[in-house]
Coordinates of C-alpha atoms and ligand atoms in Angstrom, one line a residue:
M1 CA 12.1 63.0 -33.5
K2 CA 14.0 65.6 -35.5
K3 CA 16.6 66.1 -32.8
L4 CA 17.1 62.4 -32.4
L5 CA 17.6 62.0 -36.2
Q6 CA 20.0 64.9 -36.2
S7 CA 22.1 63.5 -33.4
R8 CA 23.4 60.8 -35.9
N9 CA 22.7 62.5 -39.1
I10 CA 19.9 60.0 -40.0
P11 CA 17.6 60.9 -42.9
D12 CA 13.9 60.9 -42.0
F13 CA 13.0 57.6 -43.6
F14 CA 9.6 57.6 -42.0
A15 CA 8.6 60.9 -43.7
R16 CA 6.8 58.9 -46.4
C17 CA 4.7 57.0 -43.8
A18 CA 1.9 59.2 -42.7
D19 CA -0.4 56.2 -41.9
L20 CA -0.5 52.5 -41.5
A21 CA -1.1 51.7 -45.1
S22 CA 1.9 53.7 -46.3
W23 CA 4.1 52.0 -43.6
E24 CA 2.9 48.5 -44.6
E25 CA 3.8 49.3 -48.1
Y26 CA 7.2 50.7 -47.2
K27 CA 7.8 47.8 -44.9
E28 CA 7.7 45.4 -47.8
E29 CA 10.2 47.5 -49.7
L30 CA 12.4 47.8 -46.7
K31 CA 12.4 44.0 -46.1
E32 CA 13.7 43.6 -49.6
L33 CA 16.2 46.3 -49.2
F34 CA 17.7 44.9 -46.0
L35 CA 17.9 41.5 -47.6
T36 CA 19.5 42.8 -50.8
E37 CA 21.9 45.2 -49.3
E38 CA 22.8 43.8 -45.9
Y39 CA 22.0 40.2 -45.1
G40 CA 21.2 38.4 -48.3
H41 CA 18.0 36.5 -49.2
L42 CA 17.2 33.3 -47.4
P43 CA 17.5 30.2 -49.7
K44 CA 14.4 28.3 -50.7
K45 CA 12.6 26.6 -47.9
L46 CA 13.3 22.8 -47.8
T47 CA 11.1 20.4 -45.9
P48 CA 13.3 18.4 -43.6
S49 CA 12.6 14.9 -42.4
I50 CA 12.3 14.9 -38.6
K51 CA 13.2 12.4 -35.9
A52 CA 12.7 13.1 -32.3
E53 CA 14.4 11.2 -29.5
E54 CA 13.6 11.3 -25.8
Q55 CA 16.5 12.2 -23.5
G56 CA 16.8 10.8 -20.0
V57 CA 18.0 14.0 -18.3
N58 CA 15.0 15.9 -17.1
F59 CA 15.9 18.7 -14.6
A60 CA 15.0 17.0 -11.3
G61 CA 11.9 15.5 -12.9
K62 CA 10.5 18.9 -13.9
A63 CA 10.8 18.6 -17.6
R64 CA 10.6 16.5 -20.7
W65 CA 13.6 16.7 -22.9
E66 CA 13.6 15.7 -26.6
S67 CA 16.4 16.0 -29.1
V68 CA 15.0 16.7 -32.6
F69 CA 16.9 15.9 -35.7
F70 CA 16.1 17.8 -38.9
T71 CA 17.6 16.2 -42.0
F72 CA 17.7 18.4 -45.1
E73 CA 18.4 17.3 -48.6
N74 CA 19.3 19.4 -51.6
N75 CA 21.5 19.0 -54.7
G76 CA 22.2 15.4 -53.8
K77 CA 23.6 16.4 -50.4
A78 CA 22.2 16.0 -46.9
H79 CA 22.7 17.6 -43.6
T80 CA 21.2 17.1 -40.1
V81 CA 20.7 19.8 -37.6
R82 CA 20.1 18.8 -34.0
A83 CA 17.8 20.9 -31.8
E84 CA 16.7 20.4 -28.2
L85 CA 13.2 20.8 -26.9
I86 CA 12.8 21.1 -23.2
L87 CA 9.3 21.5 -21.9
P88 CA 7.9 21.8 -18.3
K89 CA 6.2 18.5 -17.5
N90 CA 2.5 18.0 -17.2
K91 CA 1.7 21.4 -18.8
T92 CA -0.2 22.3 -21.9
K93 CA -0.2 25.6 -23.8
I94 CA 3.4 26.1 -22.9
P95 CA 5.0 29.4 -23.9
V96 CA 8.5 28.8 -25.4
F97 CA 11.7 30.6 -26.0
L98 CA 13.3 29.6 -29.2
Y99 CA 16.9 30.3 -28.2
I100 CA 19.5 30.5 -31.0
S101 CA 22.6 29.3 -29.2
F102 CA 26.4 29.5 -29.2
S103 CA 26.4 25.9 -28.0
G104 CA 24.6 22.6 -28.2
D105 CA 24.8 22.1 -24.5
V106 CA 21.8 22.5 -22.3
P107 CA 22.2 24.3 -19.9
N108 CA 25.2 26.5 -21.0
K109 CA 26.8 29.6 -19.7
Y110 CA 24.2 31.8 -21.5
L111 CA 21.2 29.5 -21.0
P112 CA 20.1 29.1 -17.4
M113 CA 17.7 26.3 -18.3
E114 CA 16.4 25.3 -14.9
E115 CA 15.6 28.9 -14.0
I116 CA 13.7 29.3 -17.2
L117 CA 11.7 26.1 -16.6
D118 CA 10.9 27.1 -13.1
N119 CA 9.4 30.3 -14.5
G120 CA 7.0 28.1 -16.6
F121 CA 8.7 28.4 -20.0
G122 CA 9.9 25.8 -22.4
V123 CA 13.0 26.2 -24.5
M124 CA 13.8 25.1 -28.0
T125 CA 17.4 25.6 -28.9
F126 CA 20.1 24.7 -31.5
D127 CA 23.8 25.3 -31.9
Y128 CA 24.1 27.9 -34.7
Q129 CA 27.4 26.3 -35.9
N130 CA 25.5 23.0 -36.4
V131 CA 23.6 24.9 -39.1
T132 CA 26.8 26.2 -40.7
S133 CA 30.2 27.1 -39.4
D134 CA 30.9 30.7 -38.3
D135 CA 33.7 31.3 -40.8
G136 CA 34.4 31.7 -44.5
D137 CA 33.8 28.1 -45.3
Y138 CA 30.7 27.8 -47.5
S139 CA 30.9 24.1 -48.1
N140 CA 29.6 22.8 -44.8
G141 CA 26.3 22.2 -43.1
L142 CA 23.1 23.7 -44.6
Y143 CA 25.2 26.3 -46.5
G144 CA 26.9 23.4 -48.3
L145 CA 23.5 22.2 -49.5
F146 CA 22.9 25.4 -51.4
S147 CA 26.4 26.2 -52.5
D148 CA 28.1 25.1 -55.7
N149 CA 31.4 23.5 -54.8
G150 CA 31.8 25.6 -51.7
Q151 CA 31.2 28.9 -53.5
R152 CA 29.6 31.8 -51.6
C153 CA 25.9 32.2 -52.2
E154 CA 24.1 35.5 -52.2
F155 CA 23.1 35.1 -48.6
G156 CA 25.3 35.6 -45.6
K157 CA 25.3 33.2 -42.6
I158 CA 23.1 35.3 -40.4
S159 CA 20.3 34.6 -42.9
L160 CA 20.9 30.9 -42.7
W161 CA 20.8 30.9 -38.9
S162 CA 17.5 32.7 -39.2
Y163 CA 16.3 30.1 -41.7
M164 CA 16.8 27.4 -39.1
A165 CA 15.0 29.4 -36.5
S166 CA 11.9 29.4 -38.7
I167 CA 12.2 25.7 -39.3
C168 CA 12.1 25.2 -35.5
M169 CA 9.0 27.4 -35.4
D170 CA 7.3 25.0 -37.9
Y171 CA 8.2 22.2 -35.6
L172 CA 6.8 24.0 -32.5
E173 CA 3.6 24.6 -34.4
S174 CA 3.2 20.8 -34.7
R175 CA 3.5 20.2 -31.0
D176 CA 0.2 20.1 -29.1
E177 CA 1.6 21.0 -25.7
V178 CA 3.2 24.2 -27.1
D179 CA 1.3 27.5 -27.4
S180 CA 2.7 28.4 -30.8
D181 CA 1.1 31.8 -30.5
C182 CA 3.4 32.4 -27.6
V183 CA 6.9 31.7 -28.9
A184 CA 9.7 34.2 -28.3
V185 CA 12.9 34.2 -30.5
A186 CA 16.0 35.1 -28.5
G187 CA 19.7 35.4 -29.1
H188 CA 22.8 37.1 -27.9
S189 CA 25.2 39.3 -29.9
R190 CA 25.6 37.9 -33.5
L191 CA 22.6 35.7 -32.6
G192 CA 20.8 38.7 -31.3
K193 CA 21.2 40.2 -34.8
T194 CA 19.9 36.8 -36.1
A195 CA 16.9 37.0 -33.7
I196 CA 15.8 40.4 -35.2
L197 CA 16.1 39.2 -38.7
T198 CA 14.2 36.0 -37.9
S199 CA 11.4 38.0 -36.4
I200 CA 10.9 40.4 -39.3
L201 CA 10.9 37.6 -41.8
D202 CA 8.7 35.3 -39.7
N203 CA 5.9 37.1 -37.9
R204 CA 4.8 34.0 -36.1
F205 CA 7.1 35.0 -33.2
A206 CA 5.2 36.8 -30.5
L207 CA 8.2 38.3 -28.9
T208 CA 11.7 39.2 -30.0
C209 CA 14.6 39.3 -27.5
S210 CA 17.8 40.7 -28.9
N211 CA 20.6 40.8 -26.4
E212 CA 23.6 43.1 -27.1
S213 CA 23.2 42.7 -30.8
G214 CA 25.0 46.0 -31.5
C215 CA 26.4 46.8 -35.0
C216 CA 24.1 45.5 -37.8
G217 CA 21.7 44.4 -35.1
A218 CA 19.8 46.9 -33.0
A219 CA 22.4 49.8 -33.1
I220 CA 22.2 52.7 -35.5
S221 CA 25.0 52.4 -38.1
R222 CA 25.5 56.1 -38.7
G223 CA 27.5 58.4 -36.4
K224 CA 29.6 55.9 -34.5
T225 CA 32.4 56.9 -32.1
D226 CA 35.8 55.4 -32.5
K227 CA 35.0 53.0 -29.7
N228 CA 31.9 51.5 -31.4
E229 CA 32.0 48.8 -34.0
T230 CA 31.4 50.0 -37.5
I231 CA 30.5 48.4 -40.8
E232 CA 34.1 48.5 -41.7
D233 CA 35.1 46.6 -38.5
I234 CA 32.4 44.0 -38.8
T235 CA 32.8 43.2 -42.5
R236 CA 36.5 43.0 -42.2
V237 CA 36.4 40.4 -39.4
F238 CA 33.1 38.6 -40.2
P239 CA 32.4 39.1 -44.0
W240 CA 30.5 35.8 -44.2
W241 CA 27.7 37.1 -42.0
F242 CA 26.5 39.5 -44.7
S243 CA 25.7 39.8 -48.4
E244 CA 28.7 40.9 -50.3
K245 CA 26.8 43.9 -51.4
Y246 CA 27.1 45.3 -47.9
L247 CA 30.7 46.1 -48.5
K248 CA 29.7 49.2 -50.5
Y249 CA 28.7 50.8 -47.2
V250 CA 32.1 50.4 -45.6
S251 CA 33.1 53.9 -44.4
N252 CA 30.1 55.1 -46.4
E253 CA 27.2 54.8 -44.0
D254 CA 25.5 57.9 -45.3
A255 CA 24.8 55.9 -48.5
L256 CA 22.7 53.3 -46.6
P257 CA 19.1 53.4 -47.9
F258 CA 18.0 52.7 -44.3
D259 CA 19.4 52.5 -40.8
Q260 CA 18.9 49.8 -38.2
H261 CA 16.0 51.4 -36.5
L262 CA 13.9 50.5 -39.6
L263 CA 14.9 46.8 -39.0
L264 CA 13.5 47.1 -35.5
A265 CA 10.4 48.9 -36.8
M266 CA 9.5 45.9 -38.9
V267 CA 8.9 43.9 -35.7
A268 CA 5.9 46.1 -35.0
P269 CA 3.2 45.7 -33.8
R270 CA 4.7 42.8 -31.8
P271 CA 6.8 43.5 -28.7
L272 CA 10.5 43.8 -29.1
M273 CA 13.2 43.7 -26.4
I274 CA 16.7 45.1 -26.7
G275 CA 19.3 44.5 -24.0
G276 CA 22.6 46.2 -23.4
A277 CA 25.5 46.2 -20.9
I278 CA 27.2 49.3 -19.7
E279 CA 30.8 48.1 -20.5
D280 CA 29.7 46.8 -23.9
V281 CA 30.7 50.0 -25.7
W282 CA 31.6 48.1 -28.8
A283 CA 27.9 47.4 -29.3
D284 CA 27.0 51.1 -29.0
N285 CA 24.4 51.3 -26.3
E286 CA 23.4 54.8 -27.2
G287 CA 22.8 53.7 -30.8
Q288 CA 20.7 50.8 -29.6
L289 CA 18.6 53.1 -27.4
L290 CA 18.3 55.6 -30.1
A291 CA 17.1 52.9 -32.5
C292 CA 14.4 51.9 -30.0
K293 CA 13.2 55.4 -29.7
L294 CA 13.1 56.1 -33.5
A295 CA 11.6 52.7 -34.3
S296 CA 8.7 53.4 -32.0
Y297 CA 7.0 55.5 -34.6
A298 CA 6.0 52.2 -36.4
W299 CA 4.1 51.0 -33.2
S300 CA 2.3 54.3 -33.0
L301 CA 0.9 53.6 -36.5
Y302 CA -0.8 50.5 -35.0
D303 CA -2.1 52.6 -32.1
K304 CA 0.4 50.9 -29.9
V305 CA 2.9 52.4 -27.5
G306 CA 6.6 51.9 -28.5
F307 CA 9.3 52.8 -26.1
V308 CA 8.3 54.1 -22.7
D309 CA 11.1 55.7 -20.7
S310 CA 10.8 54.4 -17.2
G311 CA 13.6 56.8 -16.0
S312 CA 15.6 53.7 -14.9
D313 CA 17.9 51.4 -16.7
T314 CA 15.0 49.0 -17.4
S315 CA 12.1 50.2 -19.6
I316 CA 9.7 47.3 -20.3
D317 CA 6.3 49.0 -20.1
G318 CA 5.9 49.7 -23.8
N319 CA 6.1 47.4 -26.8
V320 CA 9.7 48.5 -27.4
C321 CA 11.7 47.5 -24.4
F322 CA 15.2 48.5 -23.5
H323 CA 17.4 47.5 -20.6
I324 CA 20.9 48.1 -19.7
R325 CA 22.7 46.3 -16.9
E326 CA 26.1 46.7 -15.3
G327 CA 29.0 44.6 -16.6
S328 CA 30.2 43.4 -19.9
H329 CA 29.1 41.6 -23.1
F330 CA 27.2 38.5 -21.9
M331 CA 23.7 37.0 -21.9
S332 CA 23.2 36.7 -18.1
R333 CA 20.5 35.4 -15.8
Y334 CA 19.7 39.1 -15.2
D335 CA 18.9 39.5 -18.9
W336 CA 16.8 36.4 -19.0
N337 CA 14.8 37.6 -16.0
V338 CA 14.1 40.9 -17.8
Y339 CA 12.9 39.0 -20.9
M340 CA 10.8 36.6 -18.8
K341 CA 9.2 39.4 -16.9
K342 CA 8.0 41.0 -20.1
F343 CA 6.9 37.6 -21.5
K344 CA 4.8 37.1 -18.4
Q345 CA 3.4 40.6 -18.8
I346 CA 2.4 39.8 -22.4
L347 CA 0.9 36.5 -21.4
G348 CA -1.3 38.2 -18.8
D349 CA -4.0 35.9 -17.6
K350 CA -2.7 33.1 -19.8
Y351 CA 0.5 32.9 -17.6
E352 CA 0.6 30.1 -15.2
I353 CA 3.5 28.4 -13.5
Ligands
GCU401 C1 32.1 40.4 -32.1 C2 31.4 41.3 -33.2 C3 30.0 41.7 -32.8 C4 29.2 40.5 -32.3 C5 30.0 39.8 -31.2 C6 29.4 38.5 -30.8 O1 32.4 41.3 -31.0 O2 32.3 42.3 -33.5 O3 29.4 42.3 -33.8 O4 28.0 40.9 -31.9 O5 31.3 39.4 -31.7 O6 28.6 37.8 -31.5 O7 29.7 38.0 -29.7

């Protein structure tokens, strides 16, 4: 552990956690710290009115597809977010991936819907930009419901995308055919960052799949090379993702009161999956793997195994899984198959196709 910490000059934040009780206490402090310093606090939870509409398309008769419309009202304004729920037909207790998506289309280039269905899983998904746009406009979508005349709120947009994921989880809990104890939250890249935040704030998710989330996701922030994305890079191009307070760590990573492995650690004791791609140097694969190894300490406090090195590029035997595949930044069928393999492993005897 010491060597790993030294490799990136990371303070030993876990030093104060000799046992589970001290970790649980630290975890609450950390949650608050990450929200205050990095992502911003989620706004108050609104109760949306919900309308569901059956869709005709049903994947060769294998699935039922419903569009779900969540209408939120606040400050005299209203906004509707549309989500899609696709469940294998004639099944009960369905395990589901809640996939936070770059698109409202099903399937789409990152979402091989039919393959997922054929593996026995359902999918709930929404287009993140239908929640609020991915830019510096704070007046639209759900953000606009909380903002005063388009002014920035304390929270960044990653927090709001997480907010919507939890709303979807509420809906999944209301559906009899879904096994709400078996819902995974999944996302790619900026939405992989969102998936981790969602999971630490909402422990109803049984599995967390964060694909190539990199900087401010699964990768350690300290000790980057000049080919990796830094806090300076990310806040210059995407300042709206974060709390404004995060700017004080630009070129000042050593001042961070945490590093990203502690974000991962808060997922414990539930299983966590981190995916990388060899050519995705920007995301810092070494920093992601290092974070997995360091975070594993939290699982050990629950008497669970964290990261287990398989000696290959796919390590999914422990509760902290890491895989790296050939190629570039993408959420591919290969990645989905790794996530589904682990999900099946977790389901054990419960898994049926
Ligand atoms: C940019 C950004 C990354 C992010 C990625 C994505 O490359 O710098 O931090 O993960 O976009 O969301 O695709």
